[in-house]
Short mmCIF file of C-alpha atoms in Angstrom, two decimals:
data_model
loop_
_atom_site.label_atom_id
_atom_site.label_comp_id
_atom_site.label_asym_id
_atom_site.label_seq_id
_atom_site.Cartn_x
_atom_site.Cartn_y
_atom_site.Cartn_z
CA UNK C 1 47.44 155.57 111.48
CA UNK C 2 46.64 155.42 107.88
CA UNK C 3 46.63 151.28 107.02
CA UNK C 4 44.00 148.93 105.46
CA UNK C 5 41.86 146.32 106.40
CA UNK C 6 43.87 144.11 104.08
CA UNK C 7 46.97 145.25 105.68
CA UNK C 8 46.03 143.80 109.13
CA UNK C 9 44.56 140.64 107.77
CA UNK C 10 48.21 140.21 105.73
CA UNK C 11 49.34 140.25 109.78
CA UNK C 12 46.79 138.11 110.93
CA UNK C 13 47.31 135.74 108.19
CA UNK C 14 50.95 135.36 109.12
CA UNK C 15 51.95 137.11 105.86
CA UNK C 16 53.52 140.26 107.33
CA UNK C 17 54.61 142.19 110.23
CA UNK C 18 52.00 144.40 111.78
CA UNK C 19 51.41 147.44 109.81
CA UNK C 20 54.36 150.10 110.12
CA UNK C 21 56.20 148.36 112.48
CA UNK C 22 59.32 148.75 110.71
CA UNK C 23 58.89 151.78 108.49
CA UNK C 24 60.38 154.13 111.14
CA UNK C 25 57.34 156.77 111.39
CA UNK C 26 56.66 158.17 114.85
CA UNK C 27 53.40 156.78 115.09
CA UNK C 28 52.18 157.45 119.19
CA UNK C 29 51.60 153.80 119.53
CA UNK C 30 52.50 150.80 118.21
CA UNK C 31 49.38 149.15 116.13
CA UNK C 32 50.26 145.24 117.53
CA UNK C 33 49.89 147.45 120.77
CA UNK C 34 46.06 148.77 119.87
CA UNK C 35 44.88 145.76 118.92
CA UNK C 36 46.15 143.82 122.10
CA UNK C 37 44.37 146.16 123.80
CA UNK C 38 41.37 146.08 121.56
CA UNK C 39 41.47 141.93 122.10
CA UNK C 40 41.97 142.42 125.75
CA UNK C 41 38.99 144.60 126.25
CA UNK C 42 36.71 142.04 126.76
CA UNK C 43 38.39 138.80 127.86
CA UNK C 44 36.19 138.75 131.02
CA UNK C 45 32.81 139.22 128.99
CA UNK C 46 31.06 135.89 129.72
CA UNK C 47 30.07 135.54 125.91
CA UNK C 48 30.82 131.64 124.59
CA UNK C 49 30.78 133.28 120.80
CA UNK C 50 33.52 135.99 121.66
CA UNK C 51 35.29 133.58 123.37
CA UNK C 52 35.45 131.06 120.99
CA UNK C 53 36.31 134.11 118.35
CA UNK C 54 38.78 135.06 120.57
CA UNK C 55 40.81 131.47 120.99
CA UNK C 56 39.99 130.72 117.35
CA UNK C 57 41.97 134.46 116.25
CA UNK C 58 44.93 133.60 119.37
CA UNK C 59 45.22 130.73 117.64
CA UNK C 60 46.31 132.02 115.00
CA UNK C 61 48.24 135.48 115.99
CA UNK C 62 48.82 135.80 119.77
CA UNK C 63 47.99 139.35 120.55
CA UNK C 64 50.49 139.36 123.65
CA UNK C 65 52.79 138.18 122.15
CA UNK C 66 52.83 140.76 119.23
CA UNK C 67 52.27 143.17 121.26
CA UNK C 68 55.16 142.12 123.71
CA UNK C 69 57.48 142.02 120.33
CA UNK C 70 56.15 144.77 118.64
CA UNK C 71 55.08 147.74 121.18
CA UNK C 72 56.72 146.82 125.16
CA UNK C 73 57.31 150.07 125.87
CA UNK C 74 53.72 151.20 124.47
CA UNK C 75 52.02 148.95 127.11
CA UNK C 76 54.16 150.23 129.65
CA UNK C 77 52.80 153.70 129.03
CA UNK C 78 50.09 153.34 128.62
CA UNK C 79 48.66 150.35 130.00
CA UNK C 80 47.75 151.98 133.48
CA UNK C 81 45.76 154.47 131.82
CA UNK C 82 43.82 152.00 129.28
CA UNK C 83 42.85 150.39 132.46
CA UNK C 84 40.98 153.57 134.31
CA UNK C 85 39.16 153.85 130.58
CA UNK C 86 38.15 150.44 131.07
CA UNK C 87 36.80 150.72 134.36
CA UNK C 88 35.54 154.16 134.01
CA UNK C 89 33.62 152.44 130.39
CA UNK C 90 31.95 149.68 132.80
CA UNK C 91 30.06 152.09 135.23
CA UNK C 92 26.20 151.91 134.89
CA UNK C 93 24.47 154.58 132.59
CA UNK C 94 22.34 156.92 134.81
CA UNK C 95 19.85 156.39 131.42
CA UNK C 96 20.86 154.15 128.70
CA UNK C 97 20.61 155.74 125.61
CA UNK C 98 22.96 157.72 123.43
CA UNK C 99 23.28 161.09 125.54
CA UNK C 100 24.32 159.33 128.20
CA UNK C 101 26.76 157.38 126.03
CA UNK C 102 27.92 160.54 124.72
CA UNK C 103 28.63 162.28 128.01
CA UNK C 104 30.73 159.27 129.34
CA UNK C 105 32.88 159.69 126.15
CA UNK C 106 33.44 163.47 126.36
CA UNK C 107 34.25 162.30 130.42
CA UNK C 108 36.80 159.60 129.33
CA UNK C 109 38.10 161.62 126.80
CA UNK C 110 38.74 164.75 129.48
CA UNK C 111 40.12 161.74 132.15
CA UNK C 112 42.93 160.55 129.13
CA UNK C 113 43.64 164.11 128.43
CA UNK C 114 45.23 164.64 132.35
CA UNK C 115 49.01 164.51 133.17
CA UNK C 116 50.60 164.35 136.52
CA UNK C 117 52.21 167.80 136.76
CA UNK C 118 55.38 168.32 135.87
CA UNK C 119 55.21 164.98 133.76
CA UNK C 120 56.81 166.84 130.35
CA UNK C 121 58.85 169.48 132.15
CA UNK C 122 62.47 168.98 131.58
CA UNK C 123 65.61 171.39 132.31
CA UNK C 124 68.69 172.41 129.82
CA UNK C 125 72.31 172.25 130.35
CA UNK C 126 71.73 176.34 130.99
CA UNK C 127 69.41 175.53 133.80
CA UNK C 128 66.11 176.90 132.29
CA UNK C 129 63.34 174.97 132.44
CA UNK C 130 61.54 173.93 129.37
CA UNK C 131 58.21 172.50 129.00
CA UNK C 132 57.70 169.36 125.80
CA UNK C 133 54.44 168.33 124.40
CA UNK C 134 54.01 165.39 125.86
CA UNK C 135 53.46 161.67 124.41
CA UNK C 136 50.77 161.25 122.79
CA UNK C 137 48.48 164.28 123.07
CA UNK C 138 45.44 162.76 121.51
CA UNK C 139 44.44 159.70 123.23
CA UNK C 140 40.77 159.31 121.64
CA UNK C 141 41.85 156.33 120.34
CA UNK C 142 41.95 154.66 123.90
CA UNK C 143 38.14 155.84 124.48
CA UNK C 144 37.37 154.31 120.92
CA UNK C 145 38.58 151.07 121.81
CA UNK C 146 35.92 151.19 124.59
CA UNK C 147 33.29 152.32 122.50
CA UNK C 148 31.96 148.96 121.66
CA UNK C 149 31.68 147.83 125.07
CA UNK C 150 29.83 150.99 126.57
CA UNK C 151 27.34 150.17 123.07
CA UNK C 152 27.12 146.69 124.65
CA UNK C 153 26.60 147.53 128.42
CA UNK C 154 23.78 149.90 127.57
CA UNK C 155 22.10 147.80 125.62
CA UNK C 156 22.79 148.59 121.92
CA UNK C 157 23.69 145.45 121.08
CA UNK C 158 23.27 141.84 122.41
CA UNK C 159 27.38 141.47 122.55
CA UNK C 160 30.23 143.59 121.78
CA UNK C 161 31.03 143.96 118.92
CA UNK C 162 34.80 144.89 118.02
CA UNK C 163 34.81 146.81 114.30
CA UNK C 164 31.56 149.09 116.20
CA UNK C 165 33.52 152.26 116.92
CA UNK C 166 31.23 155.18 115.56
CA UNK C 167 33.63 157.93 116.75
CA UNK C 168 34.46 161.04 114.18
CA UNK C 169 38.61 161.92 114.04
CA UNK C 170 37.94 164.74 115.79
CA UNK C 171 35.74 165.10 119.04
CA UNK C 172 32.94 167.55 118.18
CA UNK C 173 32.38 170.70 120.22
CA UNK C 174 29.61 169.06 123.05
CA UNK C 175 28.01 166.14 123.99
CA UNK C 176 24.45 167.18 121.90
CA UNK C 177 26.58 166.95 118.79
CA UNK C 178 28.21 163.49 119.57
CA UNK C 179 24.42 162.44 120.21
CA UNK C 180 23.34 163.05 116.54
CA UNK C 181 26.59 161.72 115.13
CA UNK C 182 26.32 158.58 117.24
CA UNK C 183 22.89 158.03 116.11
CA UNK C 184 23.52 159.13 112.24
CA UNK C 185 27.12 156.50 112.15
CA UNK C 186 25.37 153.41 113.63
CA UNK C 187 22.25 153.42 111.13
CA UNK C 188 25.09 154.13 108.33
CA UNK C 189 26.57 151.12 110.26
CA UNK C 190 23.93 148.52 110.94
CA UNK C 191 23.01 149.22 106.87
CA UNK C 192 26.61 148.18 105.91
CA UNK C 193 26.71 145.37 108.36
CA UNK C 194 23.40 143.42 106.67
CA UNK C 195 24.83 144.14 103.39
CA UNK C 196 27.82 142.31 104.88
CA UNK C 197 25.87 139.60 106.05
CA UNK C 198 24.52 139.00 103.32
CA UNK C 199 27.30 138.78 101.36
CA UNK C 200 28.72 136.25 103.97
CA UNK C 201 25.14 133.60 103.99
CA UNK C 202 26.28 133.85 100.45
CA UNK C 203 29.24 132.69 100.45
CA UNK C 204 28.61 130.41 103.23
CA UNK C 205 25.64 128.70 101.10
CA UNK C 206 28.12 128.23 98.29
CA UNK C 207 29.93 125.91 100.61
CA UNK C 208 27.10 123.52 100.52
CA UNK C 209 27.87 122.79 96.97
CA UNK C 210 31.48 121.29 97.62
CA UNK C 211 30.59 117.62 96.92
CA UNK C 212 32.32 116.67 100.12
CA UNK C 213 31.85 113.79 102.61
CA UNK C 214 30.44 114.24 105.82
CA UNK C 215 34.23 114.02 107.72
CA UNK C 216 35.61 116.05 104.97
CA UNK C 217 37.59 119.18 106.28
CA UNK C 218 36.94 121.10 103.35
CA UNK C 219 33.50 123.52 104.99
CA UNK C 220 35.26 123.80 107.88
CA UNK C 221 38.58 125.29 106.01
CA UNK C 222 35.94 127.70 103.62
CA UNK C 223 34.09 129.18 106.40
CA UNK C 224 37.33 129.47 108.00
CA UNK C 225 38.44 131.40 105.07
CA UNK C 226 35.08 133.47 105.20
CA UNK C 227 36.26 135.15 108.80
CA UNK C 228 40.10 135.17 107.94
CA UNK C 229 40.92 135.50 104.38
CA UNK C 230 44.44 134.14 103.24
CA UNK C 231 45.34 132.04 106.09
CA UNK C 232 48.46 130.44 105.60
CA UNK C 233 48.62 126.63 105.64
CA UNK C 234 51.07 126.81 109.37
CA UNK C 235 47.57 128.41 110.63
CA UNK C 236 44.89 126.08 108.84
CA UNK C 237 47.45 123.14 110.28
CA UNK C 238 46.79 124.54 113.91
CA UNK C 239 43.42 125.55 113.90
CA UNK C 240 42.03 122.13 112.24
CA UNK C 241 44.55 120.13 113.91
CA UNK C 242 46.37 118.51 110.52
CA UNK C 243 49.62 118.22 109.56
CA UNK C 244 50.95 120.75 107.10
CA UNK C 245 50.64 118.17 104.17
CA UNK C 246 47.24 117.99 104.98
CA UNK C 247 46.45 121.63 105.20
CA UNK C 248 47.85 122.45 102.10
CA UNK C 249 46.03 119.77 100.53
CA UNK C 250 42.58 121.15 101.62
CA UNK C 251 43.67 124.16 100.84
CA UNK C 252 44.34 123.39 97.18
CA UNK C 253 40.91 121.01 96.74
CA UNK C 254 38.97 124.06 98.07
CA UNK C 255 37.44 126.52 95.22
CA UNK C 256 39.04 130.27 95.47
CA UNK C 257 38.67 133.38 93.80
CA UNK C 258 41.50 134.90 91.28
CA UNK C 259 42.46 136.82 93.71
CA UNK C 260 43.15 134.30 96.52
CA UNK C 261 44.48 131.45 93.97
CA UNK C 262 47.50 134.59 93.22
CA UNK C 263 47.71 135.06 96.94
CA UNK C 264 48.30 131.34 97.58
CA UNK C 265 50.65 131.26 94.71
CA UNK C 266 52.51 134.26 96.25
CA UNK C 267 53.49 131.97 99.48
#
């Protein structure tokens, strides 16, 4: 599904419907449906950051919900499945390292790939009996959205991190190939993620220099603004517990960029 980052944080910002919902295109699934199921992935990981990530975005924009809305009949169909893939992701690693990461993707891709027979055989009026694609063909995006946490379970990283999904389009040919391209993605990756950072402490030092008081709202509300750019002031008013006088009020006394100021204006 060809959207932006901006476009999901115009959704997650209350600005917009989730991407494409309502441009008509016959998109396999819904995309309030893949991130529910994104979110969902690791509600039982015992992880006090995640979790408090997680309330703090649910807060905002309840995944089920959206989902529910947005893409019903999505979960139906494919909500049994997603849950093998998550099982299936969970298993231990024989060894943990990147082959073996690999080979579990190739196997979960092969397990999404399988239809109960007969599942896309239909007949005509004439009584022959026809055979449809059926729904859906490519489901790598289901073993992407388990990616993160197979990194996590074998080690890769110390939690799981959502945005890690180092999978190409298009499977490659064997398992040895997925290996390098693993390997070649996540440096690529980790580089672009301390550039990030960076970035970020930047930002987040510049908040320092607010001439606040030590009850004042206002650092709270920037590094809000840090992790969810263009919140409206209905989700600042929830997630600092103020009225909506008072979050558009700190939302006014705190510095933006051009950009955001025209945003804000824009509401």
């Amino acid at each position: 599904m060809p959207i932006a980052v901006g476009d999901l944080q115009d959704w997650i910002a209350g600005r917009s419907a989730p991407p494409r919902a309502s441009e008509g295109l016959n998109d396999p699934i819904s995309v309030a449906s893949i991130f529910h199921l994104a979110l969902s992935r690791d509600e039982d990981v015992r992880d006090p950051v995640g979790r408090a990530s997680l309330n703090a975005l649910r807060t905002i924009l309840d995944d089920r919900a959206e989902a529910e809305r947005y893409g019903g009949d999505d979960l139906a169909h494919f909500g049994p499945l997603w849950r093998q893939v998550k099982s299936a992701a969970d298993a231990p690693f024989p060894v943990a390292d990147l082959r073996s990461i690999a080979e579990r993707v190739f196997a979960l891709a092969e397990m999404t790939e399988r239809l109960p027979v007969g599942a896309s055989e239909v007949v005509a009026i004439d009584g022959r009996s026809l055979e449809l694609p059926p729904r859906c063909r490519d489901r790598n995006w289901l073993v992407a959205t388990a990616l993160p946490r197979m990194l996590y379970r074998a080690g890769f990283t110390s939690r799981i991190i959502p945005s890690l999904v180092p999978l190409p389009k298009f499977m490659p040919p064997s398992p040895a190939a997925l290996t390098g391209f693993l390997a070649k993605e996540i440096g690529q990756i980790s580089a672009a993620g301390l550039r990030e950072l960076s970035a970020i402490e930047h930002d987040v030092a510049k908040l320092t220099n607010l001439g606040a008081t030590q009850r004042s709202r206002l650092p709270l509300l920037g590094r809000l603004l840090i992790a969810y750019p263009g919140l409206q002031a209905s989700s600042v008013s929830k997630l600092l517990s103020v009225t909506p006088q008072g979050a558009r009020k700190l939302l006014a006394a705190l510095p933006t960029t051009p950009a955001a100021q025209r945003r804000l204006r824009a509401e």
